XYZ file of C-alpha atoms in Angstrom:
620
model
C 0.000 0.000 0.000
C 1.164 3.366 -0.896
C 1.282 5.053 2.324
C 1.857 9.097 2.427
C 3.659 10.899 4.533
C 1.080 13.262 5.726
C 2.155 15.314 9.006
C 0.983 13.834 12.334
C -1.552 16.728 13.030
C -3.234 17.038 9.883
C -3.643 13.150 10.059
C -5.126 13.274 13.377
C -7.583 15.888 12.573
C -8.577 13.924 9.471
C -9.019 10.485 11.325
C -10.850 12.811 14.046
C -13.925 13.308 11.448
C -14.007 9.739 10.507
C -14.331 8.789 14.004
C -17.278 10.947 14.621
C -18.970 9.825 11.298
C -18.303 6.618 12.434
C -19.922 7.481 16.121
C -23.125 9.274 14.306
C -23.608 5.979 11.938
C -22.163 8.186 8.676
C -20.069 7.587 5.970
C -16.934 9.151 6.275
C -16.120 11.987 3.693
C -13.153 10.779 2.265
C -12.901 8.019 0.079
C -12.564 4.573 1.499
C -9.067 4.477 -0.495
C -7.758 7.465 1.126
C -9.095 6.582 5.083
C -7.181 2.737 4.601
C -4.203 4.769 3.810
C -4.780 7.036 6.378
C -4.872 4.433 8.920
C -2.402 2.226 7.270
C 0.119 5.663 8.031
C -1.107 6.257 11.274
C -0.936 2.363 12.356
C 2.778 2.565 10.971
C 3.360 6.091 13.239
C 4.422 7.513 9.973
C 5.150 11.436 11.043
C 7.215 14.094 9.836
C 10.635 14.085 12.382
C 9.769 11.346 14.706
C 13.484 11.365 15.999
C 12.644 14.328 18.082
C 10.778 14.392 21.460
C 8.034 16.080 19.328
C 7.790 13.918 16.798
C 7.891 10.962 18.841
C 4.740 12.171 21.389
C 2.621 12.973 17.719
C 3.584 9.866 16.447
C 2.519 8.011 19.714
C -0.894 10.051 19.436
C -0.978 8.862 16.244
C -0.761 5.387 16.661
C -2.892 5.269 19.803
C -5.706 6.916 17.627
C -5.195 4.699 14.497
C -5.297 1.490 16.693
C -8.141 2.506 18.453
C -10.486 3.479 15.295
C -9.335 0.754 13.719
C -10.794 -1.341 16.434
C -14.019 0.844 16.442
C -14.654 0.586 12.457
C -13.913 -3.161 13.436
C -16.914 -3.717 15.697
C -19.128 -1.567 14.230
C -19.127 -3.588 11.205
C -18.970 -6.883 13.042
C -21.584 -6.243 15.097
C -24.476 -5.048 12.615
C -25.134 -1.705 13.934
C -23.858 0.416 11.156
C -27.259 -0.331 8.971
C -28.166 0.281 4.502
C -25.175 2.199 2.586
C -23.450 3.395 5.667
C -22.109 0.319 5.523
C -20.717 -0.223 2.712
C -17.975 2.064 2.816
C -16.456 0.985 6.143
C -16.339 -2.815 5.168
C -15.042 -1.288 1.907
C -11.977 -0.124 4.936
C -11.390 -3.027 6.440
C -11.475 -5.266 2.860
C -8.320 -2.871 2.109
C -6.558 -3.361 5.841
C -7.368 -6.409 7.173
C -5.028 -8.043 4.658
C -2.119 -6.518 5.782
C -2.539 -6.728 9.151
C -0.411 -3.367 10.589
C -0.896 -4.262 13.702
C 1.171 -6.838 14.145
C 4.400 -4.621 13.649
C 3.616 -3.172 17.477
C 2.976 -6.830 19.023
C 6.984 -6.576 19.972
C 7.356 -2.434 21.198
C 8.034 -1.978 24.613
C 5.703 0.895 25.356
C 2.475 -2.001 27.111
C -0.275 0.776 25.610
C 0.739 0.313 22.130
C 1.302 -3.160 22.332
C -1.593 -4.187 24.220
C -3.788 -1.794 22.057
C -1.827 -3.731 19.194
C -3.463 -6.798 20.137
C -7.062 -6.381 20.708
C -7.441 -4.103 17.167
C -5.287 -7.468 15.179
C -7.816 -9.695 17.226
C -10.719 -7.824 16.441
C -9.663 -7.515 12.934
C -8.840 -11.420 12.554
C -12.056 -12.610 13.876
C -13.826 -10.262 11.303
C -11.414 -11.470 8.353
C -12.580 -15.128 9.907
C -16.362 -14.560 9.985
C -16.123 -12.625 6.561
C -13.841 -14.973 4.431
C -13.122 -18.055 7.085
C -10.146 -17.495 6.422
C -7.199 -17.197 9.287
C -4.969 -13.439 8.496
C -1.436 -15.219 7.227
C 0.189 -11.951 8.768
C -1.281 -12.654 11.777
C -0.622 -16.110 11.987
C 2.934 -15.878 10.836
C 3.646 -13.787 13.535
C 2.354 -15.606 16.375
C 3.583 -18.373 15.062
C 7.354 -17.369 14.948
C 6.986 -15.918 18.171
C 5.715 -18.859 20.054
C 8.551 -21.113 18.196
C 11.733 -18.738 18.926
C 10.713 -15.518 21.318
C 12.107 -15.470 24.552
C 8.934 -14.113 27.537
C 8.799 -10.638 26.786
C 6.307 -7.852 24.639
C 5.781 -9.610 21.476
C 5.428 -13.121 22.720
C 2.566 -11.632 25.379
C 0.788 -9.794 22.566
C 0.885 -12.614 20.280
C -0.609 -14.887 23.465
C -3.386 -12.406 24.783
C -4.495 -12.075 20.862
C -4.478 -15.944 19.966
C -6.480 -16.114 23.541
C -8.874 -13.514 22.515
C -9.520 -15.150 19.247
C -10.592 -18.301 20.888
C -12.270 -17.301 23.387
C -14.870 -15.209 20.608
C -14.830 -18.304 18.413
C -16.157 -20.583 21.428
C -18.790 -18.416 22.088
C -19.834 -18.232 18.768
C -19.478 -21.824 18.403
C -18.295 -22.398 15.425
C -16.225 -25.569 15.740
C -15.351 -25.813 12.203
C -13.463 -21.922 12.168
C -12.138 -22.759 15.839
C -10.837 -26.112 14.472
C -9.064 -24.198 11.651
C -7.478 -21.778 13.620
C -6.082 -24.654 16.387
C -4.597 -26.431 14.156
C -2.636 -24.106 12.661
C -1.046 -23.066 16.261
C -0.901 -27.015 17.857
C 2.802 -27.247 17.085
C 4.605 -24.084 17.838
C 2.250 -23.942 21.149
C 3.508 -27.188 21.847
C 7.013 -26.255 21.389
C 6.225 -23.306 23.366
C 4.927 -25.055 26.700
C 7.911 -27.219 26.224
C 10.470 -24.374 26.670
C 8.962 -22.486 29.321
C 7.713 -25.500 31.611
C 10.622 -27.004 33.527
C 11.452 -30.641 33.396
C 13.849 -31.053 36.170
C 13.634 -29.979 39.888
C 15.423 -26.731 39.614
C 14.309 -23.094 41.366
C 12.477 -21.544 38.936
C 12.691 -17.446 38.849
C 9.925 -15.560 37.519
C 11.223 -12.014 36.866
C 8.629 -9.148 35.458
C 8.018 -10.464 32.334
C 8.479 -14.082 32.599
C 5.792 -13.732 35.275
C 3.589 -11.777 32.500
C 4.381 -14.472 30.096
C 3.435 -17.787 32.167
C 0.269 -16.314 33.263
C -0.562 -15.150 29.898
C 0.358 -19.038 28.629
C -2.057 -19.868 31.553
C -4.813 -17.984 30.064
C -4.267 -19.862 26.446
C -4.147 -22.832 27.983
C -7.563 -22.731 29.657
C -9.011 -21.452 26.423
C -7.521 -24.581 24.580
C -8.532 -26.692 27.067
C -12.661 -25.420 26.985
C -12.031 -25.784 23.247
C -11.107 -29.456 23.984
C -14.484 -30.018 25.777
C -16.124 -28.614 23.333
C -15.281 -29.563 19.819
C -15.382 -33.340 21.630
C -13.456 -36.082 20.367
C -13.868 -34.797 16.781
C -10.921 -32.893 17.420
C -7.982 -33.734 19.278
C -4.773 -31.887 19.633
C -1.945 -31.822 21.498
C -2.070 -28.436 22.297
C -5.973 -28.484 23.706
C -4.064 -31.602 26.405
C -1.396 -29.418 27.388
C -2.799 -28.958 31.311
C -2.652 -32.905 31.123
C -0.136 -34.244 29.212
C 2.191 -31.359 30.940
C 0.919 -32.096 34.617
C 3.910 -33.176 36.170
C 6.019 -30.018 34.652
C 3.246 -27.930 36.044
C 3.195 -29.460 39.590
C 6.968 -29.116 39.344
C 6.880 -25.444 38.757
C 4.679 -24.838 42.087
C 7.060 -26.610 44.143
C 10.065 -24.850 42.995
C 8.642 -21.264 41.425
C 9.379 -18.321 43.681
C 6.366 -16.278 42.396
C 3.467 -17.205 44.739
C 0.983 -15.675 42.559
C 1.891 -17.804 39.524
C 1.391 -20.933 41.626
C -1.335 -19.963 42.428
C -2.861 -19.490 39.190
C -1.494 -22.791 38.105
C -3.237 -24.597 40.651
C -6.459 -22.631 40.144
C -6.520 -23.985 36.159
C -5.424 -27.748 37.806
C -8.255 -27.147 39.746
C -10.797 -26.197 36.712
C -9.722 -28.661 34.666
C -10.469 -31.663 36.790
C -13.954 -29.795 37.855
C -14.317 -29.555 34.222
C -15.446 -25.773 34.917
C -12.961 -23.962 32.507
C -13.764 -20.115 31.668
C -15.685 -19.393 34.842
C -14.452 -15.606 34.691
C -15.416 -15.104 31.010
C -18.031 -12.711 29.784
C -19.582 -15.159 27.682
C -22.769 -13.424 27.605
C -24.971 -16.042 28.280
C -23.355 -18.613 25.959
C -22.431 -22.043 28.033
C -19.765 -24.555 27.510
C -21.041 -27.958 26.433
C -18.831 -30.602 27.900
C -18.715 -33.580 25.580
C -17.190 -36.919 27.106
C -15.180 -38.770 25.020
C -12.499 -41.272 25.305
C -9.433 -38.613 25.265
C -10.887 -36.436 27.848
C -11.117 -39.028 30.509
C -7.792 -40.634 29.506
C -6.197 -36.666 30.451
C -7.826 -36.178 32.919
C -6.893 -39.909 34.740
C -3.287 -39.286 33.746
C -3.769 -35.610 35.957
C -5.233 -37.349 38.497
C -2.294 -39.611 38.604
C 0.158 -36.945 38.295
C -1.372 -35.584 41.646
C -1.545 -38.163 43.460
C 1.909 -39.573 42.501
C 3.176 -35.948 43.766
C 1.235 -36.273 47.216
C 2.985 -39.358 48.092
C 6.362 -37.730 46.946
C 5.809 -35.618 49.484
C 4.593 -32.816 46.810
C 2.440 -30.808 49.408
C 5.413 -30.297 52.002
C 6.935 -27.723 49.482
C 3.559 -26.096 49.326
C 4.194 -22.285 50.995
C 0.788 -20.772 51.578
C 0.802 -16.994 52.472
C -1.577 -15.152 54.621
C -4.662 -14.100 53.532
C -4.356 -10.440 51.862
C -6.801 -7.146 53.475
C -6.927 -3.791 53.030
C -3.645 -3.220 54.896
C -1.815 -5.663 53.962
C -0.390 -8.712 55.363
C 0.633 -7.718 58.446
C -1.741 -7.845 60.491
C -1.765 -10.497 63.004
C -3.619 -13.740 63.396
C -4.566 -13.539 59.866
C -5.508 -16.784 58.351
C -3.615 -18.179 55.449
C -4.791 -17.622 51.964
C -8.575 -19.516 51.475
C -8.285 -19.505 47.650
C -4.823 -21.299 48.356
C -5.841 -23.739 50.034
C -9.339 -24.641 48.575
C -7.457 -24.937 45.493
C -4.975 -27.709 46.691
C -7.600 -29.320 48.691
C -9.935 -29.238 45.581
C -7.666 -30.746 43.349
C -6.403 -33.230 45.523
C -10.119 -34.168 46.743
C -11.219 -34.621 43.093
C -8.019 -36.566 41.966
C -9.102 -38.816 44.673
C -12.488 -39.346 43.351
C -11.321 -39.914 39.826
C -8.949 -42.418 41.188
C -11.232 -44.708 42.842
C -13.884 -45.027 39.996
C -11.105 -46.973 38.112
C -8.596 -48.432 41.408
C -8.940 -49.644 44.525
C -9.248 -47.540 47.774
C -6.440 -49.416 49.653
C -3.836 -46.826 49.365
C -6.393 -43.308 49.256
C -6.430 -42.486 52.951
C -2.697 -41.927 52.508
C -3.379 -39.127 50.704
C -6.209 -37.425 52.445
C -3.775 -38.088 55.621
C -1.198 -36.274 54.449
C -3.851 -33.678 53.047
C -4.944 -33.086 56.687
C -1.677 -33.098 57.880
C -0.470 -30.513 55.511
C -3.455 -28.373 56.573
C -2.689 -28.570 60.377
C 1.080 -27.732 59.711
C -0.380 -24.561 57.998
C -2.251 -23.640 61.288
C -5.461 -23.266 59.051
C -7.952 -23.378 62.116
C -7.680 -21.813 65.357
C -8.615 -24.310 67.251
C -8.085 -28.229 67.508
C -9.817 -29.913 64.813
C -10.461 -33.478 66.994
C -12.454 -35.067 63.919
C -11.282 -34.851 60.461
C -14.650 -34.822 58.711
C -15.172 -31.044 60.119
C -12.120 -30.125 57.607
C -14.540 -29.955 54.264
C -16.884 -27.166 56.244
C -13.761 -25.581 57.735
C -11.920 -25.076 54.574
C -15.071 -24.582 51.856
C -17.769 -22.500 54.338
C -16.783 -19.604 52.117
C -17.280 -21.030 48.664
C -20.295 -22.967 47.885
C -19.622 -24.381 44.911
C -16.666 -25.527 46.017
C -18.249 -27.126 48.965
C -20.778 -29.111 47.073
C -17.978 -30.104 44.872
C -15.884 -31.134 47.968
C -18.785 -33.118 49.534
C -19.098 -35.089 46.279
C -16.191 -36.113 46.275
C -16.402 -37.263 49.696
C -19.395 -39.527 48.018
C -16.373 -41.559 46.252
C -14.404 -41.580 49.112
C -16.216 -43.241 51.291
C -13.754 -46.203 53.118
C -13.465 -48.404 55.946
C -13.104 -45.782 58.781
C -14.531 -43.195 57.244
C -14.532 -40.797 59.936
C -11.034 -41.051 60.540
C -9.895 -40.461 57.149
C -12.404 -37.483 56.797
C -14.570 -38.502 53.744
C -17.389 -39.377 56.248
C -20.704 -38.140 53.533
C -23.294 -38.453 56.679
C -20.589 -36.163 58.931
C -20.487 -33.587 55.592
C -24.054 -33.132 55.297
C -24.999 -32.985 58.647
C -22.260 -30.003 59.397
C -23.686 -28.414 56.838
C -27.454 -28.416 57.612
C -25.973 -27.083 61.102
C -24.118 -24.381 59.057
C -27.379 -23.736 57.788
C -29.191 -23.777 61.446
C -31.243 -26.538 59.257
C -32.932 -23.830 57.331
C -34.931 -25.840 54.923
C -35.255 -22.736 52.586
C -31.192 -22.192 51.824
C -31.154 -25.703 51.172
C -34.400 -25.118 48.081
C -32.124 -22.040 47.174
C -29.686 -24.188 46.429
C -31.913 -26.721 44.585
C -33.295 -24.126 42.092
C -29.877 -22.362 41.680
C -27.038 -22.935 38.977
C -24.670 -21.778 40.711
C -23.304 -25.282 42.280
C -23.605 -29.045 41.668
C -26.052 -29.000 44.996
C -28.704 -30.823 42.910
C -26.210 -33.667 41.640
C -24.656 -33.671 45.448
C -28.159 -33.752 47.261
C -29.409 -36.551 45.119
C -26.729 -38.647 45.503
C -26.470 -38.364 48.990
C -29.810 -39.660 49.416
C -29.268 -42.197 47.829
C -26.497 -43.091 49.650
C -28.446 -42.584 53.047
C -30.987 -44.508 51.902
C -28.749 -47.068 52.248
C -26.925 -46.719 55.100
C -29.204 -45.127 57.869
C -27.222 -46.853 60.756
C -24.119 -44.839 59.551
C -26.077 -41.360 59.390
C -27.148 -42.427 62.318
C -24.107 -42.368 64.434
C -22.888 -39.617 62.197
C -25.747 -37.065 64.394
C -24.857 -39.035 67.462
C -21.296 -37.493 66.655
C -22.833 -34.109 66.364
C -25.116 -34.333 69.765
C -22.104 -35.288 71.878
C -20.209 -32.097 69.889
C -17.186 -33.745 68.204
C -15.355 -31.760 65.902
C -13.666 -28.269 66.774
C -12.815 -27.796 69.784
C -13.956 -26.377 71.589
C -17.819 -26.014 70.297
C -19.575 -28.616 68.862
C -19.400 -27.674 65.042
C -17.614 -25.504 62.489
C -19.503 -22.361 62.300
C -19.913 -20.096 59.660
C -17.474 -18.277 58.374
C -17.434 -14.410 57.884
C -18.550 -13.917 54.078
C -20.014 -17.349 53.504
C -23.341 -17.201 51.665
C -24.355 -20.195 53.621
C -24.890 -18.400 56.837
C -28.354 -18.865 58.451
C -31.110 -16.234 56.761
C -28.855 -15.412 53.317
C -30.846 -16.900 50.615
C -31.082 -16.000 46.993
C -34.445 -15.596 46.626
C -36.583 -14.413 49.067
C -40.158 -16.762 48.757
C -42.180 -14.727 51.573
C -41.786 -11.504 48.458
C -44.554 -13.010 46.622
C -48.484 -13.000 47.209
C -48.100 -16.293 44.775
C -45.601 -18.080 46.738
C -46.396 -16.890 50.399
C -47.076 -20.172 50.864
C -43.536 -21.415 50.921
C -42.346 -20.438 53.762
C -44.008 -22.364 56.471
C -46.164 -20.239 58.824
C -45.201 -21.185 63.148
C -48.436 -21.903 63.755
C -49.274 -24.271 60.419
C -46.458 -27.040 60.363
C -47.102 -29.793 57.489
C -48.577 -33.056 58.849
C -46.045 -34.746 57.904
C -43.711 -32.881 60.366
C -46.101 -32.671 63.235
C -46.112 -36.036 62.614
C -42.681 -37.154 62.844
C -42.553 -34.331 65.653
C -45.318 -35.423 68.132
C -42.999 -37.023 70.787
C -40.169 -34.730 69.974
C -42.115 -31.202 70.058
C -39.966 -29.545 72.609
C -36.422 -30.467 70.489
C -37.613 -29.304 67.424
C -38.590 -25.911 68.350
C -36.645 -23.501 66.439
C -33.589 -22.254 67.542
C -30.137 -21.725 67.202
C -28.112 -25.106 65.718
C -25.689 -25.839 68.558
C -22.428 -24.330 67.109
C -23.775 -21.047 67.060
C -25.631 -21.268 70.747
C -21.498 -22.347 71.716
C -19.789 -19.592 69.821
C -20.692 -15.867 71.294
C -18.707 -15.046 68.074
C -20.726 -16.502 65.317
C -23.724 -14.667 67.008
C -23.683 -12.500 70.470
C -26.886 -12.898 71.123
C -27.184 -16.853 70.622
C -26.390 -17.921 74.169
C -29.249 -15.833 75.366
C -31.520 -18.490 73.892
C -30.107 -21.302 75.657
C -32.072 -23.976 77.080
C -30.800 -26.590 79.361
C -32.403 -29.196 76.914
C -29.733 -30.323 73.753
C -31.577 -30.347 70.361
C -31.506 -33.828 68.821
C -29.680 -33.726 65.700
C -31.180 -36.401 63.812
C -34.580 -35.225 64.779
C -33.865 -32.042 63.148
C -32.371 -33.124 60.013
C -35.322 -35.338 58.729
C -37.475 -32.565 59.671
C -35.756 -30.411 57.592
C -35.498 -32.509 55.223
C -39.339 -32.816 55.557
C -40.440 -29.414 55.473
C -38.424 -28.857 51.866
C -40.400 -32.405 50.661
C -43.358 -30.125 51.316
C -42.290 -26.957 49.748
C -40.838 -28.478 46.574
C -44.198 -30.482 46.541
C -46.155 -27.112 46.687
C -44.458 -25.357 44.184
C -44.596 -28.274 41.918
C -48.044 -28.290 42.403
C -48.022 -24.731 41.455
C -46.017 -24.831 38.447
C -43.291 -22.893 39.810
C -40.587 -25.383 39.918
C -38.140 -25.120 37.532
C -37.438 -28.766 36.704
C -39.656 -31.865 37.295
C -38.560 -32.926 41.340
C -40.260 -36.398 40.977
C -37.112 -38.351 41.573
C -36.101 -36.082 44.189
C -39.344 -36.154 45.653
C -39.359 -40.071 46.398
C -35.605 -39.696 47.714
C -36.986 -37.336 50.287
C -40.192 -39.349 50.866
C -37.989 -42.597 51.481
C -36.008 -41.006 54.199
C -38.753 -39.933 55.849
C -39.569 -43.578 55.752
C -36.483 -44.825 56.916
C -36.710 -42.330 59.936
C -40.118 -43.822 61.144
C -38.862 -47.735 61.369
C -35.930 -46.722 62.361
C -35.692 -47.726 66.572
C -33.700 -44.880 66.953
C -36.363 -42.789 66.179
């Protein structure tokens, strides 16, 4: 392209009115011919005496501007909104630019505004070219390519990362597997080359300066991406590069053990962690558009070779090197008797919980208390509780009361777990469910929140679970006898809440009482169910509601609990099936109603059955 060598200003002032016809949905005045070159020569910071401080700050204006309309002309088109013979004339623009791709010549400057501008205008610009032609910009690619094969962590290799990212990430949502197939094929090897350099493959300290750190979490970002891309396009597609998180495990356990940055291992465990949940691009603005998973023979073969890659590291002692700092606030770290870092350790726990699970739906459970031994171990080292933790079940509640999802994922896992001893290896399912009904002060209504919410695998968790105490009432049983004589923490009886859990007695996410439809639903004091009054009839003066024993114990939880204390214990058994009873008659309302959001049948007789179990039961 012939590209003029028009002074900065005058440029400016010229790209100025096409960026305000472009705002007001006009066609620019000048030609579409002389706007390309315009922004070709503004792209390429083509001004009159750049060499001097002057020139240099109008030619950075310049650039900035160019990169930015560029961008603008770029989604306007994309996205539909410039409407008739308006837009004409600015796809008539990008026919003449996007085939030369100027942006890719600031992918490697060191100012991070240009280059990082750089990026999202080539993205933009390559996912049009895509949608347009379905074709991939050979500029584009070239570059990215030969940096990911021979750049050493620095500008142009992060630009070329963050833009490849981008590009998949807008081709998932728009799921077009056969474009998205295109484009990962034509990066497999050079990314594969790529993880290869920068992931260690021998125990050495590993130093992440500035822009190594930039780098690896950048990688981390791609690798995510590639990964979701894996679950989606199924077994239809399978690279090498969408298995790097698996085939790669070991080099990426290896790198938290001996990297120095803590908030690279962090992130690093945090995609381990995703990967095995199979809940990759959480934090994207998908707008509404959901990842499919799609089983297939390859995924489960990665993800049982991470799972073995875990556990192999556990018994090597892996979680010894683990440093975890103190939980960050407003100050600082300083501050004393701060608790270490909850994301850090939920992560660890989370991958190591779910490894387990994965392992024993394929092995034998003779050698998995090992590990959750020398998870607990690990966790007491780190002084994660204040106070003695005398039974290991209470470690779920005490490390996920903050996260739900990751509780309910946690207490599935437990479901797997389940082994001779169960209590003393801490994947006791009765012990989980019960602490957290107490969590809950056995508030039926959190626990339909969490039945009509998305948010969590409660629904998946809760059925199970029945199932599983269907079958084994003797052991939930003894599980509330546990809870009645107060083992756990010590001292108290249970693990309370935690401060910003949204499982804390009264939080709920919708509030039923609102609505003259649904009023209903929340069960009036004087109008119990029959079916509780009669499991209750005996048992009236235990099941009046109060506090759940943890927080009567703990002034701290709530100062005014004690004030409510009665010399007579609550029976904890009593008060599970009635909770349990009172959401059998809520869900049964609402389904009556129409309101439900699924069809609770199944659930229904789950609920129905324990009640069952409860009444010829001699315990009861």
């Amino acid at each position: 392209m012939d590209v003029p060598q028009s002074p900065g200003p005058s440029s400016i002032r010229e790209l100025s009115h096409c960026y305000r016809a472009l705002l007001g949905g006009a066609c620019p005045k000048l030609s579409g011919a002389e706007v390309a070159r315009l922004l070709f020569s503004g792209v390429c910071g083509q001004v009159p005496e750049r060499d001097t401080q002057e020139g240099a700050e109008a030619a950075w204006e310049l650039i900035v501007f160019s990169l930015t309309l560029l961008r603008k002309i770029c989604c306007g088109v994309s996205a539909h909104s410039l409407h008739g013979a308006v837009r004409g004339p600015w796809r008539d623009i990008l026919s003449l630019l996007t085939r030369f791709a100027p942006q890719v010549l600031h992918f490697q400057s060191e100012d991070q505004v240009i280059s990082h501008l750089a990026a999202k205008s080539a993205s933009v610009c390559v996912l049009y070219l895509i949608s347009t032609s379905g074709a991939v910009s050979p500029v584009w690619q070239k570059q990215c390519v030969q940096a990911f094969s021979s750049s050493p962590p620095g500008p142009e290799l992060d630009a070329c990362l963050w833009s490849l990212t981008e590009v998949i990430k807008k081709l998932l949502k728009q799921s077009n597997q056969v474009l998205l197939a295109e484009v990962l094929a034509a990066f497999d090897c050079s990314l594969t080359a790529l993880c290869s350099k920068l992931l260690p493959e021998e125990r050495t300290e590993v130093g992440f300066g500035g822009s190594w750190r930039t780098t690896f979490c950048l990688l981390l970002d791609l690798l995510e991406v590639l990964t979701a891309s894996g679950l989606v396009c199924g077994a239809g597609l399978s690279l090498r590069s969408q298995r790097i998180p698996a085939v790669q495990s070991a080099a990426l356990l290896l790198t938290v053990s001996c990297c120095s940055d803590y908030f690279v291992k962090k992130r690093i465990l945090l995609l381990l962690k995703r990967v095995l949940l199979q809940k990759l691009g959480e934090d994207w603005s998908l707008e509404g558009a959901a990842l499919s998973v799609r089983e297939h023979r390859d995924l489960r073969a990665d993800r049982c070779v991470l799972t073995q890659c875990v556990l192999q590291a556990v018994a090597a002692d892996w979680l010894q090197s683990l440093q975890v700092e103190r939980a960050v606030f407003f100050g600082g770290r300083e501050k004393e008797g701060l608790k270490p870092d909850g994301t850090m350790l939920r992560a660890v726990s989370l991958v190591l919980l779910k490894s387990i699970e994965l392992h024993l739906q394929t092995a034998a459970a003779a050698e998995v208390d090992s590990y959750l031994q020398s998870l607990w171990s690990w966790l007491r080292r780190l002084d994660v509780s204040q106070t003695e933790v005398s039974h290991s079940c209470s470690w779920i509640s005490l490390l996920f009361g903050e996260q739900d999802d990751d509780l309910m994922e946690a207490s599935s896992a437990s479901l797997y777990s389940v082994l001779e001893g169960a209590c003393a290896s801490g994947c006791n399912p009765h012990c989980h469910f019960v602490l957290l009904l107490q969590s809950l002060s056995f508030d039926h209504s959190i626990l339909l929140d969490f039945l009509i919410s998305s948010e969590t695998c409660f629904l998946e968790y809760f059925v199970r679970y029945l199932k599983y105490l269907r079958g084994d009432w003797r052991g939930f049983a003894a599980a509330c006898g546990h809870r009645n004589r107060g083992e756990g923490l010590q001292p108290g009886g249970s693990v309370p809440p935690l401060e910003g859990s949204s499982s804390g007695s009264g939080l709920r996410l919708v509030e039923y009482d609102s609505s003259d439809e649904s009023s209903e639903e929340t069960p009036d004091g004087n109008k119990q169910s029959e079916t509780t009054a009669a499991l209750t009839t005996d048992r009236s003066s235990k099941l009046k509601t109060k506090p759940s024993l943890s927080m009567i114990q703990s002034e701290k939880v709530c100062p005014t609990a004690a004030a409510v204390l009665e010399e007579e214990t609550c029976d904890v058994l009593d008060r599970v099936v009635s909770c349990l009873s009172e959401l059998r008659q809520v869900v049964m309302r609402l389904q009556t109603k129409q309101l439900f959001p699924y069809n609770p049948s199944s659930l229904l007789k789950l609920l129905a059955q324990v009640e069952n179990c409860y009444q010829r039961s001699p315990l009861s």
